[in-house]
Short mmCIF file of C-alpha atoms in Angstrom, two decimals:
data_model
loop_
_atom_site.label_atom_id
_atom_site.label_comp_id
_atom_site.label_asym_id
_atom_site.label_seq_id
_atom_site.Cartn_x
_atom_site.Cartn_y
_atom_site.Cartn_z
CA MET A 1 38.46 46.26 63.68
CA VAL A 2 34.89 47.28 63.73
CA LYS A 3 35.99 50.93 63.49
CA LYS A 4 38.08 50.15 60.39
CA ILE A 5 35.17 48.28 58.78
CA ARG A 6 32.80 51.15 59.33
CA GLU A 7 35.40 53.62 57.98
CA ILE A 8 35.85 51.62 54.80
CA ALA A 9 32.16 51.08 54.37
CA ARG A 10 31.40 54.79 54.87
CA LYS A 11 34.04 55.78 52.30
CA LEU A 12 32.72 53.32 49.74
CA LEU A 13 29.13 54.52 50.12
CA GLU A 14 30.07 58.19 50.16
CA GLU A 15 32.10 57.91 47.00
CA GLY A 16 29.40 55.94 45.36
CA LYS A 17 31.74 53.01 44.59
CA VAL A 18 29.15 50.56 45.86
CA ASP A 19 25.39 50.62 46.32
CA VAL A 20 25.25 48.42 49.42
CA VAL A 21 27.55 47.04 52.00
CA LEU A 22 26.87 43.52 53.18
CA GLY A 23 27.94 43.08 56.81
CA TYR A 24 26.67 42.16 60.23
CA GLU A 25 24.82 44.05 62.93
CA LYS A 26 24.07 43.25 66.59
CA GLY A 27 21.25 40.76 66.99
CA THR A 28 18.39 41.18 69.37
CA GLU A 29 20.26 39.47 72.21
CA PRO A 30 23.93 39.21 73.18
CA LEU A 31 25.92 36.43 71.54
CA SER A 32 24.18 36.90 68.20
CA GLU A 33 25.07 38.90 65.16
CA ARG A 34 22.89 38.88 62.12
CA PRO A 35 23.48 39.81 58.48
CA PHE A 36 22.85 43.45 57.74
CA VAL A 37 22.70 45.44 54.48
CA ALA A 38 23.93 48.99 54.83
CA ARG A 39 22.50 51.15 52.05
CA THR A 40 23.11 54.63 53.43
CA VAL A 41 25.97 56.35 55.15
CA GLU A 42 23.91 56.61 58.38
CA GLU A 43 23.30 52.85 58.44
CA VAL A 44 27.07 52.27 58.47
CA GLU A 45 27.09 52.94 62.24
CA ARG A 46 25.14 49.72 62.78
CA LEU A 47 27.81 47.54 61.11
CA THR A 48 29.83 45.41 63.47
CA TYR A 49 31.90 42.23 63.45
CA SER A 50 32.82 39.50 65.91
CA PRO A 51 33.26 35.66 66.04
CA PHE A 52 29.54 35.44 66.78
CA ALA A 53 28.69 36.45 63.21
CA ILE A 54 27.97 32.98 61.96
CA GLN A 55 26.32 33.57 58.59
CA ASN A 56 28.37 33.24 55.40
CA LEU A 57 27.49 36.49 53.58
CA ALA A 58 28.15 35.05 50.14
CA THR A 59 24.57 33.67 50.42
CA TYR A 60 23.15 37.08 49.62
CA LEU A 61 25.35 37.95 46.67
CA PRO A 62 23.17 36.46 43.89
CA ARG A 63 20.25 38.54 45.15
CA PHE A 64 22.22 41.79 44.58
CA ASN A 65 23.19 41.06 41.01
CA ASN A 66 22.02 44.46 39.77
CA ASN A 67 24.01 46.35 42.35
CA LYS A 68 27.61 47.04 43.12
CA VAL A 69 28.17 45.29 46.44
CA ALA A 70 30.80 45.49 49.11
CA ILE A 71 31.01 42.38 51.24
CA LEU A 72 32.75 41.43 54.47
CA ALA A 73 34.54 38.26 53.58
CA ARG A 74 36.36 35.60 55.57
CA GLY A 75 38.33 32.76 53.94
CA CYS A 76 35.29 30.62 53.46
CA THR A 77 33.30 33.57 52.08
CA THR A 78 35.86 34.18 49.37
CA ARG A 79 35.88 30.50 48.47
CA ALA A 80 32.06 30.64 48.20
CA ILE A 81 32.43 33.71 45.98
CA ASN A 82 34.82 31.71 43.75
CA VAL A 83 32.34 28.81 43.42
CA LEU A 84 29.52 31.26 42.62
CA ILE A 85 31.65 32.89 39.96
CA SER A 86 32.64 29.56 38.41
CA GLU A 87 28.92 28.68 38.26
CA GLY A 88 28.09 31.99 36.55
CA GLN A 89 25.92 33.31 39.35
CA ILE A 90 27.83 36.51 40.11
CA GLU A 91 30.56 38.67 38.56
CA ARG A 92 33.80 39.47 40.35
CA ASP A 93 34.04 43.08 39.11
CA LYS A 94 30.70 43.94 40.66
CA ILE A 95 31.87 42.90 44.10
CA TYR A 96 34.17 44.77 46.42
CA VAL A 97 35.74 42.44 48.90
CA ILE A 98 36.53 43.64 52.41
CA GLY A 99 38.75 40.83 53.57
CA ILE A 100 38.73 39.73 57.17
CA PRO A 101 41.26 37.21 58.49
CA CYS A 102 39.22 34.94 60.69
CA ASN A 103 40.08 33.04 63.86
CA GLY A 104 36.93 30.96 63.65
CA VAL A 105 33.31 31.42 64.60
CA ILE A 106 31.58 30.29 67.76
CA LYS A 107 28.72 27.78 68.06
CA THR A 108 26.54 30.48 69.47
CA ARG A 109 23.35 28.40 69.80
CA GLU A 110 25.11 25.60 71.65
CA LEU A 111 26.94 27.97 73.89
CA ARG A 112 23.78 29.87 74.75
CA GLU A 113 21.99 26.63 75.59
CA SER A 114 24.83 25.46 77.84
CA ILE A 115 24.62 28.69 79.85
CA GLY A 116 20.92 28.16 80.47
CA GLU A 117 20.35 31.59 81.87
CA GLU A 118 19.63 34.96 80.37
CA ILE A 119 22.82 36.48 79.03
CA GLU A 120 23.35 40.18 79.62
CA ASP A 121 26.64 40.77 78.08
CA VAL A 122 29.45 38.94 76.17
CA SER A 123 33.05 39.83 75.41
CA ILE A 124 36.13 38.08 74.28
CA GLN A 125 39.37 38.51 76.31
CA ASN A 126 42.63 36.64 75.92
CA GLY A 127 41.15 33.58 74.22
CA GLU A 128 38.24 33.38 76.61
CA ILE A 129 34.65 34.22 76.15
CA VAL A 130 33.35 36.15 79.14
CA ILE A 131 29.66 35.82 79.60
CA LYS A 132 27.78 37.95 82.05
CA THR A 133 24.47 36.38 83.05
CA THR A 134 21.86 37.89 85.38
CA THR A 135 23.42 36.15 88.34
CA GLU A 136 27.14 35.50 87.65
CA GLU A 137 30.11 35.89 85.30
CA LYS A 138 31.22 32.83 83.43
CA LYS A 139 34.38 32.30 81.43
CA VAL A 140 34.66 29.61 78.77
CA LYS A 141 37.58 28.85 76.43
CA PHE A 142 37.24 30.29 72.93
CA GLU A 143 38.74 27.15 71.39
CA ASP A 144 36.17 24.89 73.06
CA TRP A 145 33.29 26.46 71.40
CA LEU A 146 34.71 26.81 67.91
CA ASN A 147 32.70 25.60 64.94
CA ILE A 148 34.12 22.25 63.88
CA SER A 149 35.13 23.45 60.35
CA CYS A 150 36.91 26.43 61.87
CA LYS A 151 38.77 24.17 64.28
CA TYR A 152 40.45 22.47 61.30
CA CYS A 153 40.27 25.42 58.82
CA GLU A 154 42.98 25.60 56.23
CA TYR A 155 41.89 28.84 54.61
CA PRO A 156 41.14 31.35 57.36
CA ASN A 157 42.46 34.30 55.30
CA PRO A 158 40.55 35.71 52.41
CA LEU A 159 41.93 34.21 49.13
CA PHE A 160 41.53 37.60 47.46
CA TYR A 161 40.42 41.00 48.59
CA ASP A 162 40.27 44.63 47.58
CA VAL A 163 41.08 45.79 51.10
CA LEU A 164 42.16 43.72 54.09
CA VAL A 165 41.13 44.55 57.67
CA GLY A 166 43.60 43.38 60.27
CA GLU A 167 46.54 41.03 60.13
CA GLU A 168 46.59 37.67 58.35
CA VAL A 169 46.32 34.69 60.71
CA LYS A 170 47.96 31.31 60.74
CA PRO A 171 45.81 28.50 59.36
CA ARG A 172 45.06 25.84 62.00
CA GLY A 173 44.85 23.00 59.52
CA GLY A 174 44.57 19.53 60.88
CA GLY A 175 42.62 17.60 58.22
CA TYR A 176 39.41 15.74 59.06
CA PRO A 177 39.84 13.94 62.40
CA ASP A 178 36.05 14.23 63.09
CA VAL A 179 35.24 12.33 59.85
CA GLU A 180 37.96 9.74 60.57
CA ASP A 181 36.62 9.10 64.03
CA TYR A 182 33.15 8.51 62.66
CA GLU A 183 34.52 6.14 60.03
CA LYS A 184 36.10 3.97 62.69
CA LEU A 185 32.75 3.10 64.23
CA ASP A 186 31.10 -0.06 62.94
CA GLU A 187 28.40 0.05 60.36
CA ASP A 188 25.27 -0.35 62.59
CA LYS A 189 26.61 2.22 65.08
CA ARG A 190 27.11 4.72 62.27
CA TRP A 191 23.66 4.19 60.98
CA GLU A 192 22.25 4.59 64.49
CA ILE A 193 24.01 7.88 64.97
CA PHE A 194 23.06 9.11 61.52
CA GLU A 195 19.38 8.15 62.02
CA ALA A 196 19.33 9.82 65.50
CA GLU A 197 20.77 13.01 64.08
CA MET A 198 18.49 13.22 61.09
CA SER A 199 15.36 12.48 63.04
CA LYS A 200 15.95 15.68 65.03
CA CYS A 201 15.34 17.63 61.80
CA VAL A 202 12.05 19.64 61.63
CA ARG A 203 12.42 20.52 57.98
CA CYS A 204 12.64 24.23 58.50
CA TYR A 205 15.22 24.37 55.67
CA ALA A 206 17.33 26.88 57.57
CA CYS A 207 20.38 24.95 56.37
CA ARG A 208 19.32 25.47 52.80
CA GLN A 209 18.34 29.11 53.21
CA SER A 210 21.63 30.00 54.86
CA CYS A 211 23.84 28.07 52.43
CA PRO A 212 25.73 30.15 49.93
CA MET A 213 25.61 27.30 47.41
CA CYS A 214 21.83 26.76 47.63
CA TYR A 215 20.64 29.37 45.17
CA CYS A 216 18.31 27.17 43.09
CA GLU A 217 14.96 28.80 42.51
CA HIS A 218 13.23 25.49 42.63
CA CYS A 219 14.74 23.11 45.14
CA PHE A 220 14.43 19.38 44.62
CA VAL A 221 12.80 19.01 48.03
CA ASP A 222 9.85 21.16 46.90
CA SER A 223 9.42 19.20 43.69
CA THR A 224 6.11 17.19 43.52
CA GLU A 225 6.81 15.48 40.21
CA PRO A 226 8.92 13.50 40.82
CA ARG A 227 8.59 13.62 44.55
CA TRP A 228 12.15 13.13 45.71
CA VAL A 229 11.25 13.71 49.29
CA GLU A 230 7.76 13.23 50.58
CA PRO A 231 6.20 15.55 53.13
CA GLY A 232 6.07 14.51 56.70
CA PHE A 233 8.51 13.34 59.21
CA ASP A 234 9.28 9.80 58.28
CA LYS A 235 12.91 9.10 58.97
CA THR A 236 13.62 8.05 55.43
CA ASP A 237 12.36 11.39 54.04
CA LEU A 238 14.50 13.39 56.49
CA GLU A 239 17.46 11.18 55.60
CA SER A 240 16.81 11.48 51.87
CA TRP A 241 16.64 15.23 52.13
CA HIS A 242 19.98 15.47 53.90
CA LEU A 243 21.72 12.88 51.75
CA ILE A 244 20.62 14.49 48.52
CA ARG A 245 21.48 17.89 49.85
CA VAL A 246 25.00 16.67 50.65
CA LEU A 247 25.30 15.14 47.14
CA HIS A 248 24.33 18.52 45.64
CA MET A 249 27.06 20.11 47.76
CA ALA A 250 29.75 17.70 46.57
CA GLY A 251 32.67 19.67 45.20
CA ARG A 252 30.85 22.96 45.96
CA CYS A 253 30.57 23.07 49.71
CA VAL A 254 33.21 25.45 51.05
CA ASP A 255 32.94 24.10 54.61
CA CYS A 256 31.86 27.35 56.26
CA GLY A 257 29.65 25.49 58.69
CA THR A 258 26.77 27.91 58.37
CA CYS A 259 24.21 25.14 57.85
CA GLU A 260 24.97 23.49 61.09
CA LEU A 261 25.39 26.71 63.06
CA VAL A 262 21.97 28.04 62.07
CA CYS A 263 20.12 24.76 62.68
CA PRO A 264 17.52 25.41 65.40
CA GLU A 265 17.45 21.70 66.36
CA GLY A 266 21.21 21.25 66.55
CA VAL A 267 21.32 18.59 63.81
CA LYS A 268 24.91 17.71 63.01
CA LEU A 269 25.42 18.25 59.29
CA LEU A 270 29.10 18.87 58.93
CA PHE A 271 30.10 15.26 59.40
CA LEU A 272 28.39 14.60 56.06
CA THR A 273 29.63 17.59 54.08
CA ARG A 274 33.14 17.29 55.48
CA LYS A 275 33.18 13.60 54.65
CA VAL A 276 32.57 14.41 50.94
CA ALA A 277 35.12 17.25 51.06
CA ARG A 278 37.67 14.86 52.58
CA ASP A 279 37.05 12.27 49.87
CA LEU A 280 37.44 14.75 47.06
CA LYS A 281 40.64 16.08 48.51
CA ARG A 282 42.13 12.64 49.23
CA ASP A 283 41.00 10.81 46.11
CA PHE A 284 40.63 13.49 43.46
CA ASP A 285 42.91 16.24 44.80
CA TYR A 286 39.95 18.64 44.51
CA VAL A 287 39.32 21.47 46.93
CA SER A 288 36.28 23.60 46.22
CA GLY A 289 36.41 27.31 45.74
CA LEU A 290 40.10 27.87 45.18
CA ASN A 291 39.99 28.85 41.55
CA PRO A 292 37.05 30.56 39.81
CA GLU A 293 38.28 29.44 36.44
CA LYS A 294 38.04 25.76 37.28
CA PRO A 295 34.86 23.84 36.30
CA PRO A 296 32.73 22.35 39.02
CA PHE A 297 33.79 18.93 40.29
CA PHE A 298 30.95 17.02 38.59
CA GLY A 299 31.45 19.07 35.42
CA GLU A 300 34.82 17.58 34.58
CA PHE A 301 36.54 14.21 34.81
CA ARG A 302 39.93 12.63 34.53
CA TYR A 303 40.61 9.43 32.61
CA ASP A 304 42.36 8.02 35.63
CA ASP A 305 39.58 8.75 38.16
CA LYS A 306 39.09 6.16 40.77
CA GLY A 307 37.11 3.25 39.34
CA ASP A 308 38.09 0.17 41.33
CA PHE A 309 34.63 0.05 42.96
CA ILE A 310 33.09 -0.76 39.60
CA LEU A 311 32.76 -4.43 38.58
CA MET B 1 15.88 -16.72 54.40
CA ALA B 2 15.83 -19.45 51.71
CA ASP B 3 12.73 -18.16 50.02
CA TYR B 4 13.75 -14.52 50.05
CA GLU B 5 13.60 -13.07 46.57
CA PRO B 6 15.01 -9.52 46.50
CA LYS B 7 14.01 -6.86 44.01
CA ILE B 8 17.00 -5.27 42.40
CA LEU B 9 16.55 -2.08 40.44
CA THR B 10 18.81 -2.34 37.46
CA ILE B 11 19.60 0.72 35.39
CA LEU B 12 21.20 -0.16 32.02
CA CYS B 13 22.55 2.12 29.40
CA ASN B 14 20.94 1.77 26.00
CA TRP B 15 24.11 1.19 23.95
CA CYS B 16 26.17 -1.31 25.89
CA SER B 17 24.64 -2.97 28.94
CA TYR B 18 21.12 -3.10 27.63
CA ALA B 19 22.39 -4.70 24.43
CA GLY B 20 24.55 -7.00 26.63
CA ALA B 21 21.38 -8.06 28.43
CA ASP B 22 19.75 -8.66 25.10
CA LEU B 23 22.57 -10.85 23.95
CA ALA B 24 22.39 -12.82 27.24
CA GLY B 25 18.75 -13.37 26.43
CA THR B 26 19.10 -14.31 22.75
CA SER B 27 22.02 -16.64 23.69
CA ARG B 28 19.72 -18.35 26.18
CA ILE B 29 22.06 -17.69 29.11
CA GLN B 30 20.31 -18.23 32.47
CA TYR B 31 20.39 -15.48 35.13
CA PRO B 32 18.26 -14.74 38.14
CA SER B 33 14.91 -13.02 37.54
CA ASN B 34 15.37 -10.66 40.48
CA ILE B 35 16.52 -7.74 38.41
CA ARG B 36 14.06 -5.07 37.24
CA VAL B 37 15.49 -3.26 34.23
CA VAL B 38 15.18 0.42 33.44
CA ARG B 39 16.71 1.54 30.24
CA VAL B 40 18.48 4.91 30.08
CA PRO B 41 20.35 6.55 27.16
CA CYS B 42 23.60 6.59 29.07
CA SER B 43 24.95 5.90 32.54
CA GLY B 44 25.65 9.57 32.65
CA ARG B 45 21.90 10.06 32.71
CA VAL B 46 21.66 8.47 36.10
CA ASN B 47 21.28 11.06 38.79
CA PRO B 48 22.40 9.86 42.27
CA GLN B 49 18.92 11.03 43.42
CA PHE B 50 17.42 8.17 41.50
CA ILE B 51 19.30 5.69 43.61
CA VAL B 52 18.38 7.35 46.94
CA LYS B 53 14.76 7.52 45.88
CA ALA B 54 14.69 3.92 44.64
CA LEU B 55 16.09 2.68 47.97
CA ARG B 56 13.67 4.78 49.92
CA ASP B 57 10.82 3.48 47.80
CA GLY B 58 11.67 -0.03 48.80
CA VAL B 59 13.94 -1.87 46.37
CA ASP B 60 16.47 -4.13 48.08
CA ALA B 61 19.44 -3.06 45.98
CA VAL B 62 20.40 -1.00 43.02
CA TRP B 63 22.66 -2.08 40.13
CA ILE B 64 23.82 0.33 37.52
CA SER B 65 25.65 -0.69 34.42
CA GLY B 66 27.09 1.26 31.51
CA CYS B 67 29.70 1.07 28.77
CA HIS B 68 33.36 0.42 29.47
CA PRO B 69 35.46 3.51 29.87
CA GLY B 70 36.29 4.80 26.39
CA ASP B 71 33.31 3.02 24.83
CA CYS B 72 30.57 5.54 25.67
CA HIS B 73 28.25 6.26 22.84
CA TYR B 74 28.34 9.87 23.93
CA ILE B 75 32.12 9.77 24.22
CA THR B 76 32.44 10.81 27.91
CA GLY B 77 29.10 10.22 29.64
CA ASN B 78 30.40 7.26 31.75
CA TYR B 79 33.39 9.25 32.99
CA PHE B 80 31.03 11.80 34.52
CA ALA B 81 28.92 8.99 35.91
CA ARG B 82 31.94 7.33 37.50
CA ARG B 83 32.67 10.40 39.64
CA ARG B 84 29.10 10.66 40.78
CA PHE B 85 28.78 7.01 41.73
CA TYR B 86 32.02 7.14 43.67
CA VAL B 87 30.82 10.01 45.84
CA LEU B 88 27.35 8.42 46.28
CA LYS B 89 28.58 4.97 47.19
CA ASP B 90 31.11 6.30 49.72
CA LEU B 91 28.57 8.57 51.33
CA LEU B 92 25.92 5.90 51.69
CA GLU B 93 28.40 3.42 53.20
CA TYR B 94 29.77 6.18 55.46
CA VAL B 95 26.37 6.79 57.03
CA GLY B 96 26.05 3.07 57.67
CA LEU B 97 24.13 1.52 54.79
CA GLU B 98 25.39 -2.04 54.23
CA LYS B 99 28.04 -2.57 51.61
CA GLY B 100 26.50 -4.50 48.73
CA ARG B 101 23.25 -2.50 48.36
CA ILE B 102 24.61 -0.60 45.41
CA HIS B 103 26.54 -2.13 42.56
CA PHE B 104 28.14 -0.66 39.49
CA SER B 105 29.56 -2.42 36.50
CA TRP B 106 30.73 -1.87 32.98
CA VAL B 107 29.24 -4.38 30.52
CA SER B 108 29.63 -4.03 26.77
CA ALA B 109 27.17 -5.11 24.06
CA SER B 110 29.24 -8.23 23.26
CA GLU B 111 29.46 -9.45 26.90
CA GLY B 112 26.24 -11.47 27.27
CA LYS B 113 27.90 -14.00 29.53
CA ARG B 114 29.46 -11.27 31.67
CA PHE B 115 26.05 -9.65 32.07
CA ALA B 116 24.56 -12.91 33.30
CA ASP B 117 27.52 -13.51 35.59
CA ILE B 118 27.23 -10.08 37.20
CA ALA B 119 23.45 -10.43 37.53
CA THR B 120 24.06 -13.72 39.42
CA LEU B 121 26.72 -12.25 41.54
CA VAL B 122 24.69 -9.20 42.56
CA THR B 123 21.63 -11.24 43.28
CA GLU B 124 23.54 -13.71 45.44
CA GLU B 125 25.22 -10.92 47.39
CA VAL B 126 21.87 -9.20 48.03
CA LYS B 127 20.22 -12.48 49.03
CA LYS B 128 23.03 -12.95 51.58
CA LEU B 129 22.30 -9.56 53.09
CA GLY B 130 18.63 -10.34 53.47
CA PRO B 131 15.75 -7.89 53.49
CA ARG B 132 16.75 -4.28 54.11
CA LYS B 133 16.18 -3.03 57.64
CA LYS B 134 17.80 0.43 57.20
CA PHE B 135 16.27 3.29 55.24
CA VAL B 136 12.89 1.63 54.99
CA LYS B 137 9.89 3.88 54.77
CA ARG B 138 6.94 3.08 57.04
CA ARG B 139 3.81 2.74 54.96
#
């Protein structure tokens, strides 16, 4: 797979079809793969791909608006591209999509923490992740360490592509059992969990920086007049930040899970974004990023929208 | 909590609900004085961020009222608002904020009585809940 990706990338760069190739390269330690921009044919050799590549690459597309870009795209990446097109941020014909059917990405930070030792090498064999540490060799199940969105992913295959690498995979599906479980808890318990999660936040804004939908030049959280979120670590400010962030994501979030995966403090964020996604699907039959022609969720309405909560 | 008097941020649209409140006043209909009215051009003007910020800043509850569907002065403003409020209300209740801290209603300019009734209803419900313990900023 990696060989095929490099081959395609090299050809594109050599023929001058694209200026840059957005992909992944090996991180500084095993079990990490970071975004990488290949600009020359020599740099193509650094490109790689594995389920440890957690970042949704669509995040970088608006920054390359003056270039022709090739991008490695999973299902969620293509959905993010669709949303960005519908919001007028990028143009489809400037992007060359190298589609990758995806079996899900791994919660790399959590996995690394559970190992607790220095990891020397990682490989994936027959649905197991084999981790070589300095002292022993550990095997864990691939499925156990899947990102929660990937576990129930309905669009693992790219929705569109210019070239596809590998075979299409079967969607796992499965709806939103995590959200439903949370809903079953009683009110005070829910608030307790929510508050505990949010108070872990250190306001590094990694979730915002990594999110393909967060392209605003001036984020509400940085606004001083009005001051939506005050500086400091008061619980209500951390909660406000996350609540409003989720509201901004409503109908736009493509459920790639990057925000939660990159969080250095392990704050659970997907139970919020997935809750909104579930509501929109159930009550409005709206799934984000399926059609670039469709207006954003809050940019349209239906006369028979749900209104029974209004007196 | 007999002497508990909540503060309820009330956002009214200029064309229907604000005029409805006016009618309630000129008709001398009594309603609780717990509501604090902010006038906006349209319920579509209300950003969900306003509500989150108001709660964080310490109001006990928020009540938003606009024109009935189809009556909007700007033709469709309240339809857009309806979607936003739906998502906001569901999200806040999902994370565990009590039901009854946010209220929405449609009140037209001719419904002075209805305005007073809803103001009473909202105030009573919030009084029952008591002072807010969740989402309170330490000062």
